[in-house]
Amino acid sequence: MNSPSINTKQVNVINPKPKRPLTFKKVIKTSLTYGTLLFVTLIMVGPFLWLLATSLKSGGENIFSYPPQFIPEKITFQNYVEVMNFFPFWRYLWNSIIVSVVTVLLNIVFCSLAAYPLARMQFRGKTLVFVLIISTMMIPFQLLMIPIYLLALEMGLQNTYAGLILPHATTAFGIFLMRQAFLTIPYELDESARMDGANSFQIWWRILMPLVKPSIVTLSIFTFMMAWGDFLWPLIILNDTSMYTLPLGVNTLAGSFSANWRYIAAGSIISILPIIIIFAILQRHFIAGAMKGAVKG
Amino acid sequence: MKRNPLTPFLFLVPGLIILGAFIFYPMLHAIWLSFTNYNIVNDAEFIGLENYQALLEDPLFWKVLGQTLLYLIIVVPALVVLPIFLAILVNKQIKGIGFFRSAYYIPVVTSMVVVGIAWKWVYADQGVLNYILDSLGVISAPVNWLTSTSTSIFAVMIVTIWKGLGYYMVIYLAGLQSIPDDLYEAADIDGASKWKQIWHITVPLLMPSIMIVTIMSSISAMKVFEEIYVMTGGGPLNSSKTLVFYIYQEAFEKLQMGYASAAGVVLFLITLIFSIINIKFMNKKENVIKG
């Protein structure tokens, strides 16, 4: 844990300074840094760890003991086995995957299609169109949810994937992000492709899209997180529980087993596993994406 | 140029259809509904400003509006300041720092429903929070954090802040990494303390990120819903109800679509103020509109 030698080495790689001897003060400082980091980690993941601990406690154990017992006396997976009987995890997972993946794909295509002329063509009304699109970022979904709900009812979109996906299929943020990405690419590329006989669609798909992959990744992660975690809209548009996404599924579970904390805890842990796994694999992109999103707008 | 003048619009069509159908049209429809007594069962009937008048006369509306502003006043400063310290803490080139950054980001990726469930457990009478405060001698008897009118909204705020920390930390981290190291080295040589360095170097150079975080966190604080829905249901006695929760209940529980739309328009107007500041700021900083 206390590895001041590594600390010194790392700093030196970036900032060659005369090597200072390893002092007592330095050891204390490094321990203090790691101590603080671990303390904050405990605050940030503590509630989840306690949920995990509860989910692993057997029925014979008092989960309301005071002082709270963190480590289960005997770890059991029985709660998980039993909760799977009431909690159609695979069904909810499937719904969440369909909704999120299709939302991401539609956003990539629609946002970058719309961003292309806004970044690289001259036409009448361009500024007006762009300002109109950007201004939609100011409109809270909570104002729109009533008319969108009425519209979705009329279009027969209640309890359908289309109803969950379409309202989020294009976002002003996505158009803005893709436009910024297209603006950074030299114009000469378009011109030379046009000389070779490429049309606008081919330029967009074959030349520009491959060059903005990092922005596509950022857009995908943002959209995915939005779609995966969305709660309010699915809550409104769905009343058929077989169409529920994971957050709604867990919410129902919590409602119907309000007395059985072990089941609720187990169901909650199962429901966050997929996103935690995706995050663990792609965490670099998640964090880089959030940083880029912030810098860009 | 021999290009077809329609080409730009062909590219714009799919996106504009979606935005038109699910933002522009609903926007106008919502404003229209706010002047009607629509309740799903009967046809909409124009009633002028009656909904707005009823809103102003509804003590519950003023209560939730006040609580929404309270949310703003407490949550926004916390989310502007605390993540700066987190970002400074993780902006180090030491072993395992990637692990800590990821750990702090986990609440951001987890669904609010599960976050709410986990915190309900923390806040329980026999829960960890009461135990810790009890052991430290801060409280003498367990506090009913979520079921007492004096604490419920603050308990929910802590969850909103806690879930947002990691996200804004990463935004600050991007800002911190653009500050050149030599500035700190020079300050070190001059013998400036760490606190002085934060105040005189980090904070001024982080200003653009601070502005972005202020605006983003204000807009999201205006729209708080899920944590309240999951943890308190707005109670007890409406003590943790905010504007969006109120709109949701009026629209989808009481089916007062016209009335709820009027409350939505109020929400929009308040958000608009923050967004205008946003656009002004972005315009000055990056000139985005002209590109």
Coordinates of C-alpha atoms in Angstrom, one line a residue:
Chain A
M1 CA 0.0 0.0 0.0
N2 CA 2.7 2.5 1.0
S3 CA 4.9 2.6 -2.0
P4 CA 6.6 6.0 -1.9
S5 CA 9.4 4.6 -4.2
I6 CA 6.9 4.1 -7.0
N7 CA 5.4 7.5 -6.3
T8 CA 8.8 9.2 -6.6
K9 CA 9.6 7.2 -9.8
Q10 CA 6.3 8.1 -11.4
V11 CA 6.6 11.8 -10.7
N12 CA 10.1 11.8 -12.1
V13 CA 9.0 10.3 -15.4
I14 CA 6.8 13.3 -15.9
N15 CA 8.9 16.0 -14.2
P16 CA 12.6 15.1 -14.0
K17 CA 13.7 16.7 -10.7
P18 CA 16.7 15.9 -8.7
K19 CA 16.0 12.8 -6.7
R20 CA 15.1 13.5 -3.2
P21 CA 15.9 11.0 -0.5
L22 CA 13.1 9.0 0.9
T23 CA 12.1 10.8 4.0
F24 CA 9.8 10.0 6.9
K25 CA 7.6 12.9 5.9
K26 CA 7.2 11.5 2.5
V27 CA 6.1 8.1 3.8
I28 CA 3.5 9.8 6.0
K29 CA 2.2 11.9 3.1
T30 CA 1.8 8.9 0.8
S31 CA 0.0 7.0 3.5
L32 CA -2.3 9.9 4.1
T33 CA -3.1 10.1 0.4
Y34 CA -4.0 6.5 0.2
G35 CA -5.9 6.7 3.4
T36 CA -8.0 9.5 2.1
L37 CA -8.5 7.7 -1.3
L38 CA -9.7 4.6 0.6
F39 CA -12.0 6.5 2.9
V40 CA -13.7 8.2 -0.1
T41 CA -14.0 4.8 -1.8
L42 CA -15.8 3.5 1.3
I43 CA -18.3 6.4 1.1
M44 CA -18.8 5.9 -2.7
V45 CA -19.2 2.1 -2.8
G46 CA -20.2 1.5 0.8
P47 CA -24.0 1.6 0.3
F48 CA -23.6 -1.0 -2.5
L49 CA -21.3 -3.2 -0.4
W50 CA -23.9 -3.2 2.3
L51 CA -26.6 -4.1 -0.2
L52 CA -24.3 -7.0 -1.3
A53 CA -23.7 -8.1 2.3
T54 CA -27.4 -8.2 3.0
S55 CA -28.1 -10.2 -0.2
L56 CA -25.7 -12.8 1.0
K57 CA -27.2 -13.3 4.5
S58 CA -29.2 -16.4 5.2
G59 CA -32.7 -16.4 6.5
G60 CA -31.6 -17.3 10.0
E61 CA -29.6 -14.2 10.4
N62 CA -31.0 -11.0 11.8
I63 CA -30.4 -8.3 9.1
F64 CA -31.7 -5.6 11.4
S65 CA -29.2 -6.3 14.2
Y66 CA -27.8 -3.3 16.0
P67 CA -24.9 -2.6 15.7
P68 CA -25.3 -3.6 12.1
Q69 CA -23.5 -6.8 11.2
F70 CA -21.5 -6.2 8.0
I71 CA -20.0 -9.6 7.3
P72 CA -22.6 -12.4 6.8
E73 CA -22.2 -15.2 9.3
K74 CA -22.5 -17.7 6.6
I75 CA -22.5 -16.6 2.9
T76 CA -25.5 -18.0 1.0
F77 CA -26.7 -17.6 -2.5
Q78 CA -30.2 -18.8 -1.6
N79 CA -31.7 -15.3 -1.9
Y80 CA -30.4 -15.0 -5.5
V81 CA -31.9 -18.4 -6.4
E82 CA -35.2 -17.6 -4.8
V83 CA -35.5 -14.0 -6.2
M84 CA -35.0 -15.3 -9.7
N85 CA -38.4 -17.0 -9.4
F86 CA -40.2 -13.7 -9.0
F87 CA -37.8 -11.4 -10.8
P88 CA -37.8 -12.0 -14.6
F89 CA -34.2 -10.8 -14.8
W90 CA -33.5 -12.1 -18.3
R91 CA -36.6 -10.6 -19.7
Y92 CA -35.8 -7.2 -18.2
L93 CA -32.2 -7.4 -19.2
W94 CA -33.2 -8.2 -22.8
N95 CA -35.6 -5.2 -22.9
S96 CA -32.9 -3.0 -21.5
I97 CA -30.4 -4.2 -24.1
I98 CA -32.8 -3.8 -27.0
V99 CA -33.9 -0.3 -26.0
S100 CA -30.3 1.0 -25.2
V101 CA -28.6 -0.6 -28.2
V102 CA -31.2 0.6 -30.8
T103 CA -31.3 4.1 -29.2
V104 CA -27.5 4.3 -29.5
L105 CA -27.5 3.1 -33.1
L106 CA -30.3 5.5 -34.2
N107 CA -28.5 8.4 -32.4
I108 CA -25.2 7.6 -34.2
V109 CA -26.9 7.6 -37.6
F110 CA -29.4 10.4 -37.2
C111 CA -27.2 12.8 -35.2
S112 CA -24.2 12.5 -37.5
L113 CA -26.4 12.7 -40.7
A114 CA -27.9 15.9 -39.4
A115 CA -24.5 17.2 -38.2
Y116 CA -22.9 16.7 -41.6
P117 CA -24.6 19.6 -43.5
L118 CA -24.5 21.8 -40.4
A119 CA -20.7 21.4 -40.3
R120 CA -19.7 21.2 -43.9
M121 CA -22.3 22.7 -46.3
Q122 CA -23.5 26.2 -47.0
F123 CA -27.2 26.6 -47.4
R124 CA -30.0 29.1 -46.6
G125 CA -31.4 28.8 -43.1
K126 CA -28.4 26.9 -41.8
T127 CA -27.9 29.1 -38.7
L128 CA -31.7 29.1 -38.0
V129 CA -31.8 25.3 -38.2
F130 CA -28.8 24.9 -35.9
V131 CA -30.1 27.4 -33.4
L132 CA -33.5 25.6 -33.4
I133 CA -31.8 22.3 -32.7
I134 CA -29.6 23.6 -30.0
S135 CA -32.5 25.4 -28.3
T136 CA -34.2 22.0 -27.8
M137 CA -31.6 21.4 -25.1
M138 CA -33.4 24.0 -23.0
I139 CA -36.7 22.2 -23.0
P140 CA -37.2 20.0 -20.1
F141 CA -38.5 16.5 -20.9
Q142 CA -40.9 16.9 -17.9
L143 CA -42.8 19.6 -19.9
L144 CA -43.0 17.4 -22.9
M145 CA -43.9 14.1 -21.3
I146 CA -47.6 14.8 -21.2
P147 CA -48.0 15.6 -25.0
I148 CA -45.5 12.8 -25.9
Y149 CA -47.5 10.4 -23.9
L150 CA -50.7 11.5 -25.6
L151 CA -49.0 11.2 -29.0
A152 CA -47.6 7.8 -28.2
L153 CA -51.0 6.6 -27.2
E154 CA -52.4 7.8 -30.5
M155 CA -49.7 6.2 -32.5
G156 CA -50.2 2.9 -30.6
L157 CA -46.8 3.0 -29.1
Q158 CA -47.8 2.1 -25.6
N159 CA -45.9 -1.0 -24.4
T160 CA -43.7 -1.2 -27.5
Y161 CA -40.0 -0.9 -28.0
A162 CA -40.6 1.9 -30.5
G163 CA -42.5 3.8 -27.8
L164 CA -39.5 3.5 -25.5
I165 CA -36.9 4.3 -28.2
L166 CA -38.3 6.9 -30.6
P167 CA -38.5 9.9 -28.3
H168 CA -34.8 9.6 -27.6
A169 CA -33.7 8.6 -31.2
T170 CA -32.1 12.0 -31.9
T171 CA -30.7 14.4 -29.4
A172 CA -29.5 18.0 -29.8
F173 CA -26.5 17.1 -27.7
G174 CA -25.6 14.4 -30.2
I175 CA -26.0 16.6 -33.2
F176 CA -23.8 19.3 -31.5
L177 CA -21.1 16.8 -30.5
M178 CA -20.9 15.3 -34.1
R179 CA -20.9 18.7 -35.7
Q180 CA -17.9 19.7 -33.5
A181 CA -16.2 16.5 -34.6
F182 CA -16.8 17.1 -38.3
L183 CA -15.6 20.7 -38.0
T184 CA -12.1 19.5 -37.0
I185 CA -11.6 17.6 -40.3
P186 CA -9.8 19.4 -43.1
Y187 CA -12.0 20.5 -46.0
E188 CA -9.5 19.3 -48.6
L189 CA -10.6 15.7 -47.9
D190 CA -14.2 16.4 -49.1
E191 CA -13.0 18.3 -52.2
S192 CA -10.6 15.6 -53.3
A193 CA -13.2 12.9 -52.7
R194 CA -15.7 14.9 -54.8
M195 CA -13.1 15.1 -57.6
D196 CA -13.0 11.3 -57.5
G197 CA -16.7 11.3 -58.1
A198 CA -18.0 10.6 -54.6
N199 CA -21.4 12.0 -53.7
S200 CA -22.2 13.7 -50.4
F201 CA -23.6 10.5 -48.9
Q202 CA -20.4 8.6 -49.7
I203 CA -18.2 11.4 -48.3
W204 CA -20.2 11.3 -45.1
W205 CA -20.1 7.6 -44.7
R206 CA -16.7 6.7 -46.2
I207 CA -14.5 9.7 -45.4
L208 CA -15.9 11.5 -42.4
M209 CA -17.5 8.8 -40.3
P210 CA -14.3 6.8 -39.9
L211 CA -12.4 9.9 -38.9
V212 CA -14.7 10.8 -36.0
K213 CA -14.7 7.4 -34.3
P214 CA -13.6 8.8 -30.9
S215 CA -16.6 11.2 -30.9
I216 CA -18.9 8.3 -32.0
V217 CA -17.6 6.4 -28.9
T218 CA -18.4 9.4 -26.7
L219 CA -21.9 9.8 -28.2
S220 CA -22.5 6.1 -27.8
I221 CA -21.5 6.0 -24.1
F222 CA -23.6 9.1 -23.3
T223 CA -26.6 7.8 -25.1
F224 CA -26.2 4.3 -23.7
M225 CA -26.1 5.6 -20.1
M226 CA -29.1 7.8 -20.7
A227 CA -31.2 5.0 -22.2
W228 CA -30.1 2.3 -19.8
G229 CA -30.8 4.4 -16.7
D230 CA -34.0 6.1 -17.9
F231 CA -36.8 5.7 -15.5
L232 CA -39.5 8.4 -15.9
W233 CA -40.4 7.8 -19.5
P234 CA -40.6 4.0 -19.3
L235 CA -42.7 4.4 -16.1
I236 CA -45.2 6.5 -18.1
I237 CA -45.3 4.6 -21.4
L238 CA -45.4 1.1 -20.0
N239 CA -48.1 -0.7 -18.1
D240 CA -47.3 -4.2 -19.3
T241 CA -44.7 -5.5 -16.9
S242 CA -43.2 -7.8 -19.5
M243 CA -41.9 -4.7 -21.3
Y244 CA -40.2 -3.4 -18.2
T245 CA -36.5 -2.4 -18.4
L246 CA -34.2 -3.3 -15.4
P247 CA -34.8 -0.1 -13.4
L248 CA -38.6 -0.5 -13.5
G249 CA -38.2 -4.2 -12.8
V250 CA -36.2 -3.5 -9.6
N251 CA -38.7 -0.9 -8.6
T252 CA -41.6 -3.3 -8.8
L253 CA -39.5 -5.9 -6.9
A254 CA -38.9 -3.4 -4.1
G255 CA -42.6 -2.6 -4.1
S256 CA -43.9 -6.1 -3.9
F257 CA -41.3 -7.4 -1.4
S258 CA -41.1 -4.4 0.9
A259 CA -40.8 -6.8 3.8
N260 CA -38.1 -9.0 2.4
W261 CA -34.9 -7.0 2.3
R262 CA -32.8 -10.0 1.3
Y263 CA -34.8 -10.5 -1.9
I264 CA -34.8 -6.8 -2.7
A265 CA -31.0 -6.6 -2.1
A266 CA -30.3 -9.7 -4.2
G267 CA -32.5 -8.4 -7.1
S268 CA -30.8 -5.0 -6.9
I269 CA -27.4 -6.5 -7.1
I270 CA -28.3 -8.7 -10.1
S271 CA -29.8 -5.8 -11.9
I272 CA -26.7 -3.6 -11.6
L273 CA -24.3 -6.4 -12.6
P274 CA -24.6 -5.9 -16.4
I275 CA -23.8 -2.2 -16.3
I276 CA -21.0 -2.7 -13.8
I277 CA -19.5 -5.3 -16.1
I278 CA -19.8 -3.0 -19.1
F279 CA -18.3 -0.2 -17.1
A280 CA -15.4 -2.4 -15.9
I281 CA -14.6 -3.3 -19.5
L282 CA -15.0 0.2 -21.0
Q283 CA -14.2 2.4 -17.9
R284 CA -11.4 4.2 -19.8
H285 CA -13.9 5.2 -22.5
F286 CA -16.6 6.2 -19.9
I287 CA -14.2 8.5 -18.1
A288 CA -12.6 9.9 -21.3
G289 CA -16.0 10.4 -22.8
A290 CA -17.3 12.4 -19.8
M291 CA -14.1 14.5 -19.9
K292 CA -14.5 15.1 -23.7
G293 CA -18.2 15.8 -23.3
A294 CA -17.4 18.5 -20.7
V295 CA -14.7 20.2 -22.8
K296 CA -16.9 20.2 -25.9
G297 CA -20.0 21.6 -24.4
Chain B
M1 CA -21.1 24.5 -57.4
K2 CA -23.5 22.3 -59.2
R3 CA -24.9 20.8 -56.1
N4 CA -28.5 20.1 -55.5
P5 CA -29.8 22.7 -53.0
L6 CA -32.0 20.0 -51.4
T7 CA -29.0 17.8 -50.4
P8 CA -28.4 19.5 -46.9
F9 CA -32.0 19.0 -46.0
L10 CA -32.0 15.3 -47.0
F11 CA -29.3 14.7 -44.4
L12 CA -31.3 16.7 -41.8
V13 CA -34.6 15.0 -42.4
P14 CA -34.4 11.9 -40.1
G15 CA -33.2 14.0 -37.2
L16 CA -35.6 16.8 -37.7
I17 CA -38.6 14.4 -38.0
I18 CA -37.7 13.0 -34.6
L19 CA -37.0 16.3 -33.0
G20 CA -40.2 17.7 -34.6
A21 CA -42.4 14.9 -33.5
F22 CA -41.0 14.5 -30.0
I23 CA -39.9 18.0 -29.0
F24 CA -41.2 20.9 -31.2
Y25 CA -44.8 19.6 -31.6
P26 CA -45.1 18.4 -28.0
M27 CA -43.7 21.8 -26.9
L28 CA -46.5 23.7 -28.6
H29 CA -49.1 21.1 -27.6
A30 CA -48.0 21.4 -23.9
I31 CA -48.4 25.2 -24.0
W32 CA -51.9 24.8 -25.6
L33 CA -52.8 22.1 -23.0
S34 CA -51.8 24.5 -20.2
F35 CA -54.7 26.7 -21.3
T36 CA -57.3 23.9 -21.2
N37 CA -58.9 21.6 -18.7
Y38 CA -57.9 18.4 -20.5
N39 CA -58.1 15.3 -18.3
I40 CA -57.9 12.4 -20.8
V41 CA -61.6 11.5 -20.3
N42 CA -63.1 14.7 -21.7
D43 CA -62.1 16.7 -24.7
A44 CA -59.9 19.7 -24.1
E45 CA -61.8 22.9 -23.5
F46 CA -60.1 26.3 -23.6
I47 CA -60.2 27.9 -20.2
G48 CA -57.6 30.7 -20.5
L49 CA -55.4 31.4 -17.6
E50 CA -57.5 29.4 -15.1
N51 CA -54.8 26.7 -14.6
Y52 CA -52.2 29.3 -13.9
Q53 CA -54.5 31.1 -11.5
A54 CA -55.3 27.8 -9.7
L55 CA -51.5 27.0 -9.5
L56 CA -50.8 30.4 -7.8
E57 CA -53.6 29.7 -5.4
D58 CA -52.5 26.1 -4.6
P59 CA -50.4 26.2 -1.4
L60 CA -49.0 22.8 -2.3
F61 CA -47.6 24.3 -5.5
W62 CA -45.8 27.0 -3.6
K63 CA -44.5 24.4 -1.1
V64 CA -43.0 22.2 -3.9
L65 CA -41.6 25.3 -5.7
G66 CA -40.0 26.4 -2.5
Q67 CA -38.6 22.9 -1.9
T68 CA -37.3 22.8 -5.5
L69 CA -35.4 26.1 -4.9
L70 CA -34.1 24.7 -1.6
Y71 CA -32.8 21.7 -3.5
L72 CA -31.1 24.1 -5.9
I73 CA -29.6 26.2 -3.1
I74 CA -28.1 23.3 -1.3
V75 CA -27.3 20.7 -4.0
V76 CA -25.8 23.0 -6.6
P77 CA -23.0 24.6 -4.4
A78 CA -22.3 21.1 -3.0
L79 CA -21.9 19.7 -6.5
V80 CA -19.8 22.6 -7.6
V81 CA -17.4 22.5 -4.7
L82 CA -17.0 18.9 -3.4
P83 CA -16.0 17.3 -6.8
I84 CA -13.1 19.8 -7.1
F85 CA -11.5 18.3 -4.0
L86 CA -12.2 14.8 -5.4
A87 CA -10.6 15.7 -8.7
I88 CA -7.6 17.1 -7.0
L89 CA -7.4 13.9 -5.0
V90 CA -7.4 11.7 -8.0
N91 CA -5.3 13.9 -10.3
K92 CA -2.2 12.2 -9.2
Q93 CA 0.2 9.9 -10.9
I94 CA 0.3 7.2 -8.3
K95 CA -0.2 3.5 -8.4
G96 CA -3.8 2.3 -8.5
I97 CA -5.3 5.8 -9.2
G98 CA -7.3 4.3 -12.1
F99 CA -9.1 2.0 -9.6
F100 CA -10.1 4.9 -7.4
R101 CA -11.3 7.0 -10.3
S102 CA -13.5 4.1 -11.4
A103 CA -14.8 3.5 -7.9
Y104 CA -15.9 7.1 -7.5
Y105 CA -17.7 6.8 -10.9
I106 CA -19.7 3.7 -10.0
P107 CA -22.6 5.6 -8.5
V108 CA -22.9 7.6 -11.8
V109 CA -23.4 4.4 -13.9
T110 CA -25.7 2.7 -11.4
S111 CA -29.5 3.2 -11.9
M112 CA -31.1 5.6 -9.4
V113 CA -33.6 3.0 -8.4
V114 CA -30.8 0.7 -7.0
V115 CA -29.0 3.8 -5.5
G116 CA -32.3 4.7 -3.8
I117 CA -32.8 1.2 -2.4
A118 CA -29.2 1.1 -1.2
W119 CA -29.6 4.4 0.6
K120 CA -32.9 3.5 2.1
W121 CA -31.0 0.7 3.8
V122 CA -28.3 3.1 5.0
Y123 CA -31.0 5.5 6.3
A124 CA -33.0 2.8 8.1
D125 CA -33.7 3.2 11.8
Q126 CA -31.3 0.4 12.6
G127 CA -29.1 1.4 9.7
V128 CA -25.4 2.2 9.2
L129 CA -25.9 6.0 9.3
N130 CA -27.6 6.0 12.7
Y131 CA -25.1 3.5 14.0
I132 CA -22.1 5.7 12.9
L133 CA -23.6 8.9 14.3
D134 CA -24.6 7.1 17.5
S135 CA -21.1 5.8 17.9
L136 CA -19.6 9.2 17.4
G137 CA -22.0 10.6 19.9
V138 CA -23.6 13.0 17.4
I139 CA -27.1 11.6 18.1
S140 CA -28.5 9.9 21.1
A141 CA -31.5 8.2 19.5
P142 CA -31.9 6.8 16.0
V143 CA -33.2 9.5 13.5
N144 CA -36.0 8.5 11.1
W145 CA -34.2 10.2 8.2
L146 CA -36.7 9.4 5.4
T147 CA -39.9 9.4 7.4
S148 CA -39.6 12.6 9.4
T149 CA -40.8 15.8 7.8
S150 CA -37.8 17.8 9.0
T151 CA -35.1 15.5 7.5
S152 CA -36.6 13.7 4.5
I153 CA -35.8 16.3 1.8
F154 CA -32.2 16.7 3.1
A155 CA -31.7 13.0 3.2
V156 CA -32.8 12.7 -0.4
M157 CA -30.5 15.7 -1.3
I158 CA -27.5 13.8 0.1
V159 CA -28.2 11.0 -2.3
T160 CA -28.5 13.4 -5.3
I161 CA -25.2 14.9 -4.3
W162 CA -23.5 11.5 -3.7
K163 CA -24.6 10.2 -7.1
G164 CA -23.4 13.3 -8.9
L165 CA -20.0 13.6 -7.3
G166 CA -18.2 11.2 -9.7
Y167 CA -19.6 12.8 -12.8
Y168 CA -18.6 16.3 -12.0
M169 CA -15.2 15.1 -10.6
V170 CA -14.4 13.8 -14.1
I171 CA -15.3 17.1 -15.7
Y172 CA -13.0 18.9 -13.2
L173 CA -10.3 16.3 -13.9
A174 CA -10.3 17.3 -17.5
G175 CA -10.0 20.9 -16.4
L176 CA -7.2 20.2 -14.0
Q177 CA -5.2 18.3 -16.6
S178 CA -5.0 21.4 -18.8
I179 CA -3.3 23.4 -16.0
P180 CA 0.5 23.3 -16.5
D181 CA 2.5 21.7 -13.8
D182 CA 5.1 24.5 -13.7
L183 CA 2.7 26.9 -12.1
Y184 CA 2.5 24.7 -9.0
E185 CA 6.3 24.2 -9.0
A186 CA 6.9 27.9 -9.1
A187 CA 4.4 28.3 -6.2
D188 CA 6.2 25.5 -4.3
I189 CA 9.5 27.3 -4.7
D190 CA 7.9 30.5 -3.4
G191 CA 6.7 28.5 -0.4
A192 CA 3.0 28.8 -1.0
S193 CA 0.9 26.4 1.0
K194 CA -1.3 23.7 -0.7
W195 CA -4.4 25.7 0.2
K196 CA -3.0 28.9 -1.2
Q197 CA -2.1 27.1 -4.4
I198 CA -5.7 25.7 -4.7
W199 CA -7.2 29.1 -4.1
H200 CA -4.8 31.2 -6.3
I201 CA -4.0 28.8 -9.1
T202 CA -6.4 25.9 -9.3
V203 CA -9.7 27.7 -8.8
P204 CA -9.1 30.6 -11.2
L205 CA -7.8 28.3 -14.0
L206 CA -10.7 25.9 -13.4
M207 CA -13.3 28.7 -13.8
P208 CA -14.6 27.4 -17.2
S209 CA -15.3 24.0 -15.7
I210 CA -16.8 25.5 -12.6
M211 CA -19.2 27.4 -14.8
I212 CA -20.2 24.3 -16.8
V213 CA -20.7 22.3 -13.6
T214 CA -22.8 25.1 -12.1
I215 CA -25.1 25.2 -15.1
M216 CA -25.4 21.5 -15.5
S217 CA -26.0 20.8 -11.8
S218 CA -28.6 23.6 -11.6
I219 CA -30.6 22.3 -14.6
S220 CA -30.5 18.7 -13.2
A221 CA -31.4 19.9 -9.7
M222 CA -34.6 21.5 -11.2
K223 CA -35.6 18.1 -12.5
V224 CA -35.1 15.8 -9.5
F225 CA -37.6 13.0 -9.6
E226 CA -36.3 9.4 -9.3
E227 CA -34.6 9.5 -6.0
I228 CA -37.8 11.1 -4.5
Y229 CA -40.1 8.5 -6.2
V230 CA -38.0 5.6 -5.0
M231 CA -37.1 6.8 -1.5
T232 CA -39.9 8.9 0.0
G233 CA -42.7 9.1 -2.6
G234 CA -42.7 12.9 -1.9
G235 CA -43.6 12.3 1.8
P236 CA -44.1 12.5 4.6
L237 CA -46.8 15.2 4.3
N238 CA -45.3 16.4 0.9
S239 CA -42.1 17.4 2.8
S240 CA -39.8 16.0 0.1
K241 CA -41.9 16.8 -3.0
T242 CA -40.3 18.8 -5.8
L243 CA -41.8 20.4 -8.9
V244 CA -41.3 17.5 -11.3
F245 CA -42.8 15.1 -8.8
Y246 CA -45.8 17.3 -8.5
I247 CA -46.2 17.5 -12.3
Y248 CA -45.9 13.7 -12.5
Q249 CA -48.6 13.2 -9.9
E250 CA -51.0 15.8 -11.2
A251 CA -50.6 14.4 -14.8
F252 CA -50.4 10.7 -14.3
E253 CA -52.1 10.0 -11.0
K254 CA -54.8 12.7 -10.9
L255 CA -55.0 12.9 -14.8
Q256 CA -55.1 16.7 -14.6
M257 CA -53.2 17.0 -17.9
G258 CA -54.0 20.7 -18.5
Y259 CA -53.2 21.8 -14.9
A260 CA -50.0 19.7 -14.9
S261 CA -49.0 21.3 -18.2
A262 CA -49.3 24.7 -16.7
A263 CA -46.9 23.6 -13.9
G264 CA -44.6 22.2 -16.7
V265 CA -44.6 25.6 -18.4
V266 CA -43.5 27.2 -15.1
L267 CA -40.7 24.6 -14.9
F268 CA -39.7 25.5 -18.4
L269 CA -39.6 29.2 -17.7
I270 CA -37.3 28.6 -14.7
T271 CA -35.1 26.2 -16.7
L272 CA -35.0 28.8 -19.5
I273 CA -33.4 31.3 -17.2
F274 CA -30.5 28.9 -16.5
S275 CA -30.3 28.0 -20.2
I276 CA -30.0 31.6 -21.3
I277 CA -27.1 32.0 -19.0
N278 CA -25.7 28.8 -20.4
I279 CA -25.9 30.0 -24.0
K280 CA -24.5 33.4 -23.2
F281 CA -21.6 31.8 -21.5
M282 CA -21.0 29.2 -24.3
N283 CA -21.2 31.9 -26.9
K284 CA -18.6 34.0 -25.2
K285 CA -16.3 31.1 -24.4
E286 CA -16.4 29.1 -27.6
N287 CA -18.5 30.9 -30.1
V288 CA -20.4 27.7 -30.8
I289 CA -23.3 29.2 -32.7
K290 CA -21.1 30.6 -35.5
G291 CA -18.7 27.7 -35.4

